Short mmCIF file of C-alpha atoms and ligand atoms in Angstrom, two decimals:
data_model
loop_
_atom_site.label_atom_id
_atom_site.label_comp_id
_atom_site.label_asym_id
_atom_site.label_seq_id
_atom_site.Cartn_x
_atom_site.Cartn_y
_atom_site.Cartn_z
CA MET A 21 -0.02 -0.14 0.02
CA THR A 22 1.45 3.27 -0.95
CA LEU A 23 1.42 6.28 1.56
CA ASP A 24 -0.98 8.14 -0.66
CA GLU A 25 -3.40 5.33 -0.63
CA LEU A 26 -3.46 5.20 3.09
CA LEU A 27 -3.57 9.11 3.54
CA LYS A 28 -6.50 9.33 0.97
CA ALA A 29 -8.47 6.63 2.87
CA HIS A 30 -8.81 9.12 5.93
CA LYS A 31 -12.42 10.11 6.52
CA ASN A 32 -11.29 13.56 7.55
CA PRO A 33 -8.17 14.42 5.45
CA LEU A 34 -5.01 14.88 7.58
CA SER A 35 -2.85 17.84 7.19
CA GLY A 36 0.13 19.53 8.97
CA ASP A 37 1.57 17.72 11.94
CA GLY A 38 -1.05 14.89 11.65
CA ARG A 39 -0.14 14.21 8.09
CA ARG A 40 3.58 14.35 9.07
CA LEU A 41 3.09 12.11 11.90
CA VAL A 42 1.33 9.33 9.74
CA THR A 43 4.04 9.79 7.00
CA GLN A 44 6.89 9.24 9.31
CA ALA A 45 5.27 6.14 10.86
CA TYR A 46 4.80 4.78 7.39
CA GLU A 47 8.39 5.19 6.39
CA VAL A 48 9.71 3.79 9.87
CA ALA A 49 7.36 0.82 9.63
CA VAL A 50 8.27 -0.01 5.99
CA LYS A 51 11.97 0.14 6.71
CA ALA A 52 11.71 -1.87 9.91
CA HIS A 53 9.55 -4.67 8.60
CA ALA A 54 11.62 -4.83 5.46
CA GLY A 55 12.18 -8.52 4.15
CA GLN A 56 9.50 -9.95 6.61
CA LYS A 57 6.71 -11.97 5.05
CA ARG A 58 3.41 -13.15 6.12
CA LYS A 59 2.14 -16.57 5.84
CA SER A 60 0.17 -15.42 2.74
CA GLY A 61 3.34 -14.57 1.08
CA GLU A 62 2.77 -10.80 1.05
CA ASP A 63 5.20 -8.30 2.71
CA TYR A 64 4.40 -8.18 6.42
CA VAL A 65 4.20 -4.33 6.59
CA GLU A 66 1.19 -4.71 4.31
CA HIS A 67 -0.72 -6.02 7.44
CA SER A 68 0.15 -3.13 9.69
CA LEU A 69 -0.85 -0.55 6.78
CA ALA A 70 -4.16 -2.41 6.22
CA ALA A 71 -5.00 -2.23 9.91
CA ALA A 72 -3.97 1.51 10.05
CA LYS A 73 -6.10 2.05 6.75
CA ILE A 74 -9.19 0.58 8.68
CA LEU A 75 -8.38 3.25 11.35
CA ALA A 76 -7.99 5.74 8.80
CA GLN A 77 -11.57 4.95 7.35
CA MET A 78 -12.98 5.28 10.62
CA GLY A 79 -11.60 8.92 10.92
CA MET A 80 -9.29 8.00 13.86
CA ASP A 81 -6.92 10.80 15.04
CA PRO A 82 -3.22 10.80 13.74
CA GLU A 83 -1.75 9.38 16.64
CA THR A 84 -4.01 6.27 16.40
CA VAL A 85 -3.39 5.89 12.81
CA ALA A 86 0.51 6.01 13.44
CA ALA A 87 0.14 3.42 16.19
CA GLY A 88 -1.87 1.33 13.81
CA ILE A 89 1.22 1.34 11.41
CA LEU A 90 3.56 0.79 14.10
CA HIS A 91 1.60 -1.56 16.11
CA ASP A 92 3.79 -4.66 15.34
CA VAL A 93 7.34 -2.91 15.30
CA PRO A 94 8.58 -3.35 18.80
CA GLU A 95 7.43 -7.00 18.81
CA ASP A 96 8.71 -8.02 15.36
CA THR A 97 11.55 -5.92 14.55
CA ILE A 98 14.83 -4.57 16.05
CA ILE A 99 13.17 -1.17 16.80
CA THR A 100 12.42 -0.75 20.39
CA LEU A 101 9.71 0.95 22.03
CA ASP A 102 11.95 3.55 23.54
CA GLU A 103 12.99 4.53 20.20
CA ILE A 104 9.54 4.73 19.02
CA LYS A 105 8.64 7.10 22.08
CA GLY A 106 11.73 8.99 21.04
CA THR A 107 10.71 9.68 17.52
CA PHE A 108 6.98 9.79 17.89
CA GLY A 109 6.24 11.01 21.29
CA PRO A 110 4.68 9.28 24.46
CA GLN A 111 1.08 9.13 23.21
CA VAL A 112 1.98 7.23 20.14
CA ALA A 113 4.47 4.89 22.22
CA ASN A 114 1.86 4.16 24.81
CA LEU A 115 -0.83 3.07 22.15
CA VAL A 116 1.83 0.73 20.54
CA ASP A 117 2.76 -0.64 24.10
CA GLY A 118 -0.88 -1.48 24.96
CA VAL A 119 -1.60 -3.12 21.50
CA THR A 120 1.82 -5.32 22.06
CA LYS A 121 0.73 -6.07 25.43
CA LEU A 122 -2.67 -7.34 24.53
CA GLY A 123 -1.10 -9.13 21.54
CA LYS A 124 0.83 -11.09 23.90
CA LEU A 125 -2.38 -13.20 25.31
CA ARG A 126 -1.74 -16.75 24.67
CA LEU A 127 -4.13 -19.68 25.17
CA LYS A 128 -3.19 -21.49 28.41
CA GLY A 129 -5.49 -23.58 30.43
CA SER A 130 -9.09 -24.48 29.84
CA ARG A 131 -10.77 -22.32 27.42
CA GLU A 132 -13.18 -20.77 30.01
CA GLU A 133 -10.13 -19.66 31.92
CA ASN A 134 -8.39 -18.02 29.11
CA TYR A 135 -11.56 -16.21 27.93
CA MET A 136 -11.74 -14.49 31.31
CA GLU A 137 -8.21 -13.64 31.47
CA ASN A 138 -8.31 -12.18 27.91
CA LEU A 139 -11.38 -10.23 28.91
CA ARG A 140 -9.69 -8.91 32.00
CA LYS A 141 -6.79 -7.70 29.97
CA MET A 142 -8.99 -5.98 27.52
CA PHE A 143 -10.90 -4.10 30.16
CA PHE A 144 -7.77 -2.89 31.85
CA ALA A 145 -6.33 -1.78 28.50
CA MET A 146 -9.48 -0.03 27.83
CA ALA A 147 -9.35 1.81 31.02
CA GLU A 148 -5.88 3.09 30.04
CA ASP A 149 -6.95 4.45 26.55
CA ILE A 150 -9.85 3.12 24.80
CA ARG A 151 -7.95 3.83 21.55
CA VAL A 152 -5.74 0.57 22.09
CA ILE A 153 -8.90 -1.45 21.91
CA ILE A 154 -9.89 0.15 18.53
CA ILE A 155 -6.52 -0.50 17.10
CA LYS A 156 -6.66 -4.15 18.50
CA LEU A 157 -10.01 -4.46 16.74
CA ALA A 158 -8.57 -3.15 13.42
CA ASP A 159 -5.47 -5.44 13.76
CA ARG A 160 -8.09 -8.33 14.37
CA LEU A 161 -10.33 -7.37 11.53
CA HIS A 162 -7.25 -7.63 8.83
CA ASN A 163 -6.39 -10.83 10.50
CA MET A 164 -9.75 -12.09 10.16
CA ARG A 165 -9.92 -10.98 6.43
CA THR A 166 -6.73 -12.91 5.61
CA LEU A 167 -7.41 -15.83 7.88
CA SER A 168 -7.46 -18.50 4.81
CA ALA A 169 -3.71 -18.42 4.75
CA LEU A 170 -3.46 -20.07 8.14
CA PRO A 171 -3.61 -23.88 8.97
CA HIS A 172 -7.23 -25.05 9.88
CA ASP A 173 -6.48 -25.35 13.77
CA LYS A 174 -5.31 -21.91 14.05
CA GLN A 175 -8.31 -20.63 11.94
CA LEU A 176 -10.73 -22.20 14.44
CA LYS A 177 -8.90 -20.78 17.39
CA ILE A 178 -8.68 -17.28 16.25
CA ALA A 179 -12.41 -17.27 14.73
CA ARG A 180 -13.80 -18.59 18.15
CA GLU A 181 -11.66 -15.82 19.88
CA THR A 182 -13.20 -13.25 17.38
CA MET A 183 -16.72 -14.37 18.03
CA GLU A 184 -16.48 -14.63 21.82
CA ILE A 185 -14.47 -11.71 22.52
CA TYR A 186 -13.83 -9.28 19.70
CA ALA A 187 -17.20 -8.92 18.34
CA PRO A 188 -18.89 -8.38 21.48
CA ILE A 189 -16.55 -5.60 22.44
CA ALA A 190 -17.01 -4.03 19.09
CA ASN A 191 -20.66 -4.25 19.55
CA ARG A 192 -20.38 -2.80 23.04
CA LEU A 193 -18.51 0.18 21.80
CA GLY A 194 -21.10 0.75 19.11
CA ILE A 195 -18.87 -0.06 16.01
CA GLY A 196 -21.44 -1.68 14.13
CA GLU A 197 -19.40 -1.87 10.94
CA ILE A 198 -16.49 -3.88 12.44
CA LYS A 199 -18.69 -5.88 14.53
CA GLY A 200 -20.74 -7.29 11.58
CA GLU A 201 -17.74 -7.88 9.51
CA LEU A 202 -15.98 -9.83 12.44
CA GLU A 203 -19.12 -11.77 12.88
CA ASP A 204 -19.62 -12.81 9.42
CA LEU A 205 -15.82 -13.81 9.05
CA ALA A 206 -15.86 -15.79 12.21
CA PHE A 207 -19.17 -17.45 11.44
CA LYS A 208 -17.63 -18.64 8.07
CA TYR A 209 -14.91 -20.45 9.68
CA LEU A 210 -16.88 -21.85 12.82
CA GLU A 211 -20.03 -22.93 10.95
CA PRO A 212 -19.12 -23.33 7.14
CA ALA A 213 -22.27 -25.30 6.32
CA ALA A 214 -24.69 -22.85 8.02
CA TYR A 215 -22.97 -20.04 6.44
CA ASP A 216 -23.21 -21.26 3.05
CA GLU A 217 -26.77 -22.07 3.34
CA THR A 218 -27.40 -18.47 4.63
CA VAL A 219 -25.30 -17.18 1.75
CA ARG A 220 -27.28 -19.33 -0.68
CA LEU A 221 -30.67 -18.34 0.53
CA MET A 222 -29.78 -14.65 0.76
CA GLN A 223 -28.22 -14.59 -2.77
CA ASP A 224 -31.39 -16.14 -4.35
CA TYR A 225 -33.54 -13.48 -2.58
CA ALA A 226 -31.08 -10.66 -3.27
CA ASP A 227 -31.21 -11.03 -7.08
CA GLU A 228 -34.83 -10.54 -6.99
CA SER A 229 -34.88 -7.81 -4.55
CA GLN A 230 -32.26 -5.71 -5.87
CA GLN A 231 -34.33 -4.31 -8.72
CA TYR A 232 -37.07 -3.90 -6.16
CA ILE A 233 -34.83 -1.65 -3.69
CA GLU A 234 -33.46 0.24 -6.66
CA GLU A 235 -36.99 1.27 -7.36
CA GLY A 236 -38.13 1.78 -3.91
CA ILE A 237 -35.34 4.03 -3.52
CA GLN A 238 -36.41 6.05 -6.62
CA ALA A 239 -39.92 6.24 -5.34
CA LEU A 240 -38.91 7.56 -1.92
CA ARG A 241 -36.55 10.07 -3.20
CA ALA A 242 -39.15 11.46 -5.49
CA ALA A 243 -41.61 11.62 -2.71
CA LEU A 244 -39.24 13.37 -0.48
CA LYS A 245 -38.36 15.92 -3.11
CA GLU A 246 -41.76 16.63 -3.87
CA GLU A 247 -42.52 17.83 -0.26
CA ASN A 248 -39.17 19.82 -0.28
CA ILE A 249 -37.43 17.48 2.40
CA GLN A 250 -33.66 17.31 1.28
CA SER A 251 -32.07 13.80 1.47
CA LEU A 252 -28.44 13.74 1.63
CA ASP A 253 -28.31 10.05 0.72
CA ILE A 254 -30.78 7.05 -0.03
CA HIS A 255 -29.18 3.58 -0.15
CA GLY A 256 -30.16 0.17 0.49
CA ARG A 257 -28.69 -1.90 3.36
CA THR A 258 -28.45 -5.76 3.75
CA LYS A 259 -28.26 -7.51 6.94
CA ASN A 260 -25.02 -9.10 7.96
CA ILE A 261 -24.95 -12.97 7.10
CA TYR A 262 -24.41 -13.99 10.88
CA ARG A 263 -27.55 -11.84 12.28
CA LEU A 264 -29.60 -13.26 9.26
CA TYR A 265 -28.86 -16.67 10.20
CA HIS A 266 -30.13 -16.18 13.62
CA LYS A 267 -33.36 -14.54 12.29
CA LEU A 268 -33.68 -17.37 9.80
CA LYS A 269 -33.61 -19.84 12.58
CA LYS A 270 -36.21 -18.33 14.47
CA HIS A 271 -38.52 -18.49 11.38
CA ASP A 272 -37.83 -22.05 10.36
CA MET A 273 -35.44 -20.74 7.55
CA ASP A 274 -38.06 -19.00 5.92
CA ILE A 275 -36.46 -15.83 4.22
CA ASN A 276 -39.84 -14.48 3.29
CA ARG A 277 -40.70 -13.96 6.89
CA VAL A 278 -37.59 -11.73 7.64
CA TYR A 279 -38.75 -8.28 6.96
CA ASP A 280 -35.53 -6.41 7.45
CA LEU A 281 -33.26 -8.52 5.23
CA PHE A 282 -33.10 -5.40 3.09
CA ALA A 283 -33.95 -1.95 4.30
CA ILE A 284 -33.82 1.58 2.74
CA ARG A 285 -31.88 3.96 4.60
CA ILE A 286 -32.34 7.75 4.04
CA ILE A 287 -29.83 10.20 5.31
CA VAL A 288 -31.32 13.75 6.06
CA PRO A 289 -29.55 17.03 7.48
CA SER A 290 -31.41 17.35 10.90
CA VAL A 291 -33.56 15.71 13.29
CA ALA A 292 -36.62 17.62 12.41
CA ASP A 293 -36.20 16.41 8.81
CA CYS A 294 -36.15 12.75 10.28
CA TYR A 295 -39.69 13.06 11.71
CA GLU A 296 -40.84 14.98 8.49
CA ALA A 297 -39.71 12.37 6.27
CA LEU A 298 -41.36 9.69 8.40
CA GLY A 299 -44.59 11.84 8.00
CA VAL A 300 -44.06 11.94 4.36
CA ILE A 301 -43.51 8.22 3.80
CA HIS A 302 -46.48 7.16 6.03
CA LYS A 303 -48.84 9.52 4.08
CA ARG A 304 -47.97 7.38 0.99
CA TYR A 305 -47.25 4.08 2.28
CA ARG A 306 -49.14 2.33 4.96
CA PRO A 307 -46.84 1.38 7.94
CA MET A 308 -46.99 -2.06 9.68
CA VAL A 309 -48.54 -1.87 13.08
CA GLY A 310 -46.14 -2.15 15.90
CA ARG A 311 -43.15 -1.61 13.65
CA ILE A 312 -42.49 2.07 14.02
CA LYS A 313 -39.53 2.83 16.19
CA ASP A 314 -38.44 6.02 17.51
CA TYR A 315 -34.89 5.45 18.56
CA ILE A 316 -33.98 9.12 18.06
CA SER A 317 -35.90 10.11 21.23
CA LEU A 318 -35.16 6.96 23.22
CA PRO A 319 -31.89 5.67 21.86
CA LYS A 320 -30.90 2.02 22.05
CA PRO A 321 -28.65 1.23 24.91
CA ASN A 322 -25.76 1.07 22.95
CA GLY A 323 -26.30 4.68 21.56
CA TYR A 324 -27.92 3.85 18.45
CA GLN A 325 -30.37 6.33 16.95
CA SER A 326 -32.63 6.32 14.06
CA LEU A 327 -36.23 6.06 13.04
CA HIS A 328 -37.22 2.76 11.68
CA THR A 329 -40.66 1.99 10.08
CA THR A 330 -41.75 -1.10 8.10
CA ILE A 331 -44.08 0.03 5.31
CA PHE A 332 -46.33 -1.68 2.65
CA GLY A 333 -43.93 0.16 0.11
CA PRO A 334 -44.22 0.45 -3.79
CA LYS A 335 -46.05 -2.53 -5.29
CA GLY A 336 -47.24 -3.37 -1.97
CA ARG A 337 -44.27 -5.26 -0.74
CA ILE A 338 -43.11 -4.94 2.64
CA VAL A 339 -39.77 -3.03 3.24
CA GLU A 340 -37.98 -1.61 6.42
CA VAL A 341 -37.00 2.09 6.19
CA GLN A 342 -34.61 3.80 8.43
CA ILE A 343 -34.26 7.50 8.69
CA ARG A 344 -31.32 9.25 10.37
CA THR A 345 -29.02 12.13 10.27
CA LYS A 346 -25.41 12.02 9.02
CA LYS A 347 -24.20 12.24 12.46
CA MET A 348 -26.39 9.24 13.59
CA HIS A 349 -25.18 7.42 10.67
CA ASP A 350 -21.65 7.82 11.60
CA GLU A 351 -22.27 6.83 15.03
CA ALA A 352 -24.11 3.64 14.16
CA GLU A 353 -21.31 2.50 11.89
CA PHE A 354 -18.32 3.74 13.81
CA GLY A 355 -19.70 4.12 17.33
CA ILE A 356 -17.25 5.10 19.93
CA ALA A 357 -14.66 5.85 17.08
CA ALA A 358 -16.94 8.46 15.95
CA HIS A 359 -15.92 10.33 19.07
CA TRP A 360 -12.73 11.49 17.16
CA LEU A 361 -15.04 12.79 14.40
CA TYR A 362 -17.09 15.14 16.16
CA THR A 363 -16.69 17.92 18.74
CA GLU A 364 -17.76 17.78 22.39
CA ASN A 365 -21.09 19.53 21.97
CA GLU A 366 -21.67 17.32 18.70
CA ARG A 367 -21.50 13.94 20.57
CA SER A 368 -24.16 11.78 21.66
CA ILE A 369 -24.91 11.57 25.18
CA TRP A 370 -23.56 8.01 25.04
CA GLN A 371 -20.22 9.08 23.66
CA ARG A 372 -19.86 11.95 26.18
CA PHE A 373 -20.54 9.41 28.90
CA PHE A 374 -18.06 6.78 27.54
CA VAL A 375 -15.01 8.84 26.84
CA ARG A 376 -14.41 12.34 28.35
CA PRO A 377 -11.08 13.57 27.38
CA LYS A 378 -9.16 16.03 29.71
CA ALA A 379 -8.27 18.88 27.54
CA ALA A 380 -5.53 17.93 24.94
CA GLU A 381 -3.15 16.06 27.03
CA GLY A 382 -3.54 12.32 28.42
CA PRO A 383 -5.16 9.51 26.87
CA ALA A 384 -8.87 10.25 26.00
CA ALA A 385 -10.50 7.56 28.00
CA ARG A 386 -8.81 8.40 31.32
CA ASP A 387 -12.03 9.11 33.20
CA VAL A 388 -14.30 6.89 31.50
CA ALA A 389 -17.14 6.90 34.11
CA TRP A 390 -17.73 3.13 34.67
CA ILE A 391 -14.01 2.21 33.94
CA LYS A 392 -13.18 4.36 36.80
CA GLN A 393 -14.99 1.95 38.92
CA LEU A 394 -12.74 -0.76 37.95
CA SER A 395 -9.80 0.09 40.20
CA SER A 396 -12.09 0.39 43.06
CA TRP A 397 -13.90 -2.79 42.58
CA GLN A 398 -10.58 -4.39 42.01
CA HIS A 399 -9.30 -3.03 45.29
CA GLU A 400 -12.44 -4.22 47.18
CA ILE A 401 -13.01 -7.48 45.74
CA GLY A 402 -9.54 -8.33 44.67
CA ARG A 403 -8.02 -9.23 41.22
CA ASP A 404 -8.96 -12.28 39.52
CA THR A 405 -11.61 -13.56 41.82
CA SER A 406 -14.42 -15.02 39.75
CA GLU A 407 -16.99 -12.83 41.26
CA PHE A 408 -15.13 -9.46 40.19
CA MET A 409 -14.73 -10.94 36.77
CA GLN A 410 -18.53 -12.06 36.47
CA GLY A 411 -19.84 -8.74 37.72
CA LEU A 412 -17.70 -7.10 35.30
CA GLN A 413 -18.25 -9.19 32.48
CA ILE A 414 -22.16 -8.90 32.91
CA GLU A 415 -22.09 -5.33 33.28
CA PHE A 416 -20.00 -4.95 30.30
CA PHE A 417 -21.88 -6.87 27.73
CA LYS A 418 -25.23 -6.38 29.11
CA ASN A 419 -26.94 -3.59 27.34
CA HIS A 420 -27.35 -0.37 29.49
CA ILE A 421 -29.99 2.07 30.18
CA PHE A 422 -29.59 5.76 30.76
CA CYS A 423 -31.47 7.27 33.73
CA PHE A 424 -31.44 10.85 34.90
CA THR A 425 -31.18 12.65 38.34
CA PRO A 426 -33.79 15.34 38.92
CA LYS A 427 -30.99 17.72 38.04
CA GLY A 428 -30.60 16.11 34.59
CA ASP A 429 -27.33 14.33 35.29
CA ILE A 430 -27.05 10.90 33.40
CA ILE A 431 -26.42 7.62 35.32
CA GLN A 432 -25.77 4.80 33.25
CA LEU A 433 -27.00 1.40 34.43
CA PRO A 434 -27.40 -2.13 33.19
CA GLU A 435 -30.73 -3.24 32.09
CA GLU A 436 -33.18 -4.21 34.84
CA ALA A 437 -31.14 -2.25 37.39
CA THR A 438 -33.03 -0.80 40.26
CA PRO A 439 -33.32 2.29 42.27
CA VAL A 440 -30.93 0.86 44.78
CA ASP A 441 -28.29 0.51 41.95
CA PHE A 442 -29.21 4.17 40.96
CA ALA A 443 -28.72 5.49 44.36
CA TYR A 444 -25.30 3.80 44.89
CA ALA A 445 -24.17 4.94 41.44
CA ILE A 446 -24.73 8.54 42.61
CA HIS A 447 -23.03 8.30 46.06
CA SER A 448 -22.63 5.38 48.48
CA GLU A 449 -24.24 7.40 51.12
CA ILE A 450 -27.37 8.21 49.14
CA GLY A 451 -27.30 4.43 48.72
CA ASP A 452 -26.85 3.56 52.41
CA THR A 453 -29.59 5.89 53.59
CA ALA A 454 -32.03 5.30 50.75
CA VAL A 455 -35.70 4.68 51.91
CA GLY A 456 -37.81 5.12 48.90
CA ALA A 457 -37.74 6.11 45.09
CA LYS A 458 -39.62 7.93 42.39
CA ALA A 459 -39.43 7.12 38.88
CA ASP A 460 -40.85 10.01 36.59
CA GLY A 461 -42.55 11.29 39.51
CA LYS A 462 -44.38 8.15 40.62
CA MET A 463 -43.48 5.99 43.74
CA VAL A 464 -41.69 3.00 42.81
CA ALA A 465 -40.33 -0.02 44.89
CA LEU A 466 -36.60 0.11 45.50
CA ASP A 467 -36.36 -3.54 43.82
CA ALA A 468 -38.47 -2.13 40.64
CA ALA A 469 -36.64 -2.58 37.35
CA LEU A 470 -35.87 0.97 35.87
CA GLN A 471 -36.51 1.92 32.33
CA ASN A 472 -34.32 3.73 29.99
CA GLY A 473 -35.09 7.35 30.16
CA GLN A 474 -36.74 7.67 33.47
CA VAL A 475 -35.99 10.61 35.84
CA VAL A 476 -35.29 8.96 39.18
CA GLU A 477 -35.29 10.49 42.70
CA ILE A 478 -34.16 8.87 45.76
CA MET A 479 -35.47 9.70 48.99
CA VAL A 480 -33.28 9.33 52.00
CA ASP A 481 -33.44 9.12 55.72
CA LYS A 482 -30.19 10.60 57.27
CA ASN A 483 -30.88 8.67 60.50
CA ARG A 484 -30.61 5.43 58.77
CA LYS A 485 -27.52 3.45 59.93
CA LYS A 486 -27.13 0.80 57.34
CA PRO A 487 -28.66 -0.51 54.14
CA ASN A 488 -31.03 -3.28 54.13
CA PRO A 489 -29.34 -6.76 53.64
CA ASP A 490 -32.22 -7.97 51.48
CA TRP A 491 -31.04 -5.54 48.98
CA LEU A 492 -28.17 -7.90 47.92
CA SER A 493 -30.73 -10.23 46.50
CA PHE A 494 -31.79 -7.74 43.80
CA ALA A 495 -29.03 -5.27 43.45
CA LYS A 496 -27.67 -5.56 39.78
CA THR A 497 -24.37 -3.61 39.87
CA SER A 498 -21.23 -4.55 41.47
CA THR A 499 -20.88 -1.00 42.74
CA ALA A 500 -24.17 -1.29 44.85
CA LYS A 501 -23.40 -4.92 45.95
CA SER A 502 -19.96 -4.01 47.21
CA HIS A 503 -21.02 -0.89 49.05
CA ILE A 504 -23.88 -2.79 50.68
CA ARG A 505 -21.57 -5.48 52.01
CA HIS A 506 -19.11 -2.87 53.15
CA ALA A 507 -21.49 -0.76 55.02
CA LEU A 508 -22.98 -4.12 56.61
CA LYS A 509 -19.55 -5.03 57.62
CA ARG A 510 -18.70 -1.59 59.14
CA GLU A 511 -21.82 -1.66 61.05
CA GLU A 512 -21.14 -5.04 62.59
MN1 MN B 625 -1.09 -7.23 13.98
#
C-alpha cells in the first residue's frame, strides 16, 4: 500500500502535523519490517498498513493511525518501544505498547479460564486508553480478512476468539461496521455449512430484491423531493450474514418472513427532517402496526439512534425504512470511534458518557465513568476472583440504560437495574440511606426495574444507619453490591 493510498483513505483528510506523523510512521514501519513476509506470502508491513487504513477510514486521530502502522514494530523488529517514544512521542508509544501487551495473550489452561483472562486484560487496556482497543479491533479485522492463509486449527482458534471476545467488544463500543464483519468472517470458519446455506438463501432472494430496492429508492427520493425534504443520501442496506442466520433460525429458515433483510436507509440533514420524512412516507405508504420505532427520542442502550418503520412500500411489498441524520449514521457505523469525528458538543450522550477527554493531554479515556470503577472494585474484591470478573462481564456486555437525576445528570446502569443501583451509582451515602424512590414522579419499589430514560429521585433518611441486607438479593451492579456489603460489615 502506498503512503498516498493510506492518507487518501482517511475520513477527514489529514494535514499539517497529523499528516507528518502518519508519513513518518509509514516510513519507519516499511523500513523496520523490510524483508519480513506473512503466511500469505505478502510483505509483512502490508498487514500493519491495512490495519492503519481501517483506522483511517473510521476517521481516527493521527496518533491512533500512526500507532496502527507501528503496532507490530517493537514485537517483530529491532526497533524498540523507547525508540518509538523518542521519534513519535509518548502518546503513540503508549498506544503501541498497549497493543503489544494485548497481543501477548496466549491460550493457556481451559478455554473458559483463558476467555476470562483475555477479557480482564481487555478491560484494563480499555481503562488506560480506549484507542488501544480500537487499534486491536482493526488488527483483528485484517487478520480475519486474511485468515485463509493459516492452518485449519489456528483458523478455528482465532475465529472462536473473534466471535466470543472481539465482536462483542466492537458491539459494546457501538462499532457496527466492524462488529458485523468480524461476526460474518468468524461464522464462515466456525459453521461453514450454516454460513453457506445462509449465503445461498440470501443470494437467491437478493437477485430478485435488488431491482425492487432500486425502484423503492427512486420512489422515496421522488416523494421526499416533492415535499421539499432534502435527502443527503438514500441507499439500500443488507443485513449481515450471521445476524440473518439467527433470524432465519427463528423463522424456520423461511427468508420471506424476515422483513428487515433489506432496508432502505435515508440520510437527512436534521432531526426535524427525520420526523418530517417519516410523515411523508407514512402518508403514501401504510406502515405495519407495531413496527414504528423512534430510537431518536429513546436511543438503543448502545447509543444507536434512527427512526425505523416497516411499510407496505411500492407495489405493496413489505420493506423496512430507516431514517437518520449524517451524525447518527456515522455513530451507528463507527460507534465510539465517531468520538474522534465530532466536537464535544456534537457528541451523543452515550459518547460523552463513555469518553471524556481531559483537555488535550493524556489518553482520552482516562476518566471514562464506569471504567473508573474498575480500580475500586479491584481493590475491594481483589483481582482475578471470579466474582469480580463475572460482575464485570455481566455489566460490560449487558445492554445499558440511561436514567436521569432530577437535575438532569445521566446515570448509566445495566438493564433491569433498580433504584438501589441508581442510588449507589450517585453516591454510597445516598445508597446507604435510601428509603424510597420515584421514577418519573411516581413512587416505585426499591427493587423495581428501571426503564431507559426515566428521571429517578431517591428519598433518603439521614438517621438510617445501614442498608437493608435484602438489597443484596436484587441489586444488579457490582458497585451497589460491594457498597452494601461494605456498609453492613462496618456496622457489625
Ligand atoms: Mn498485527
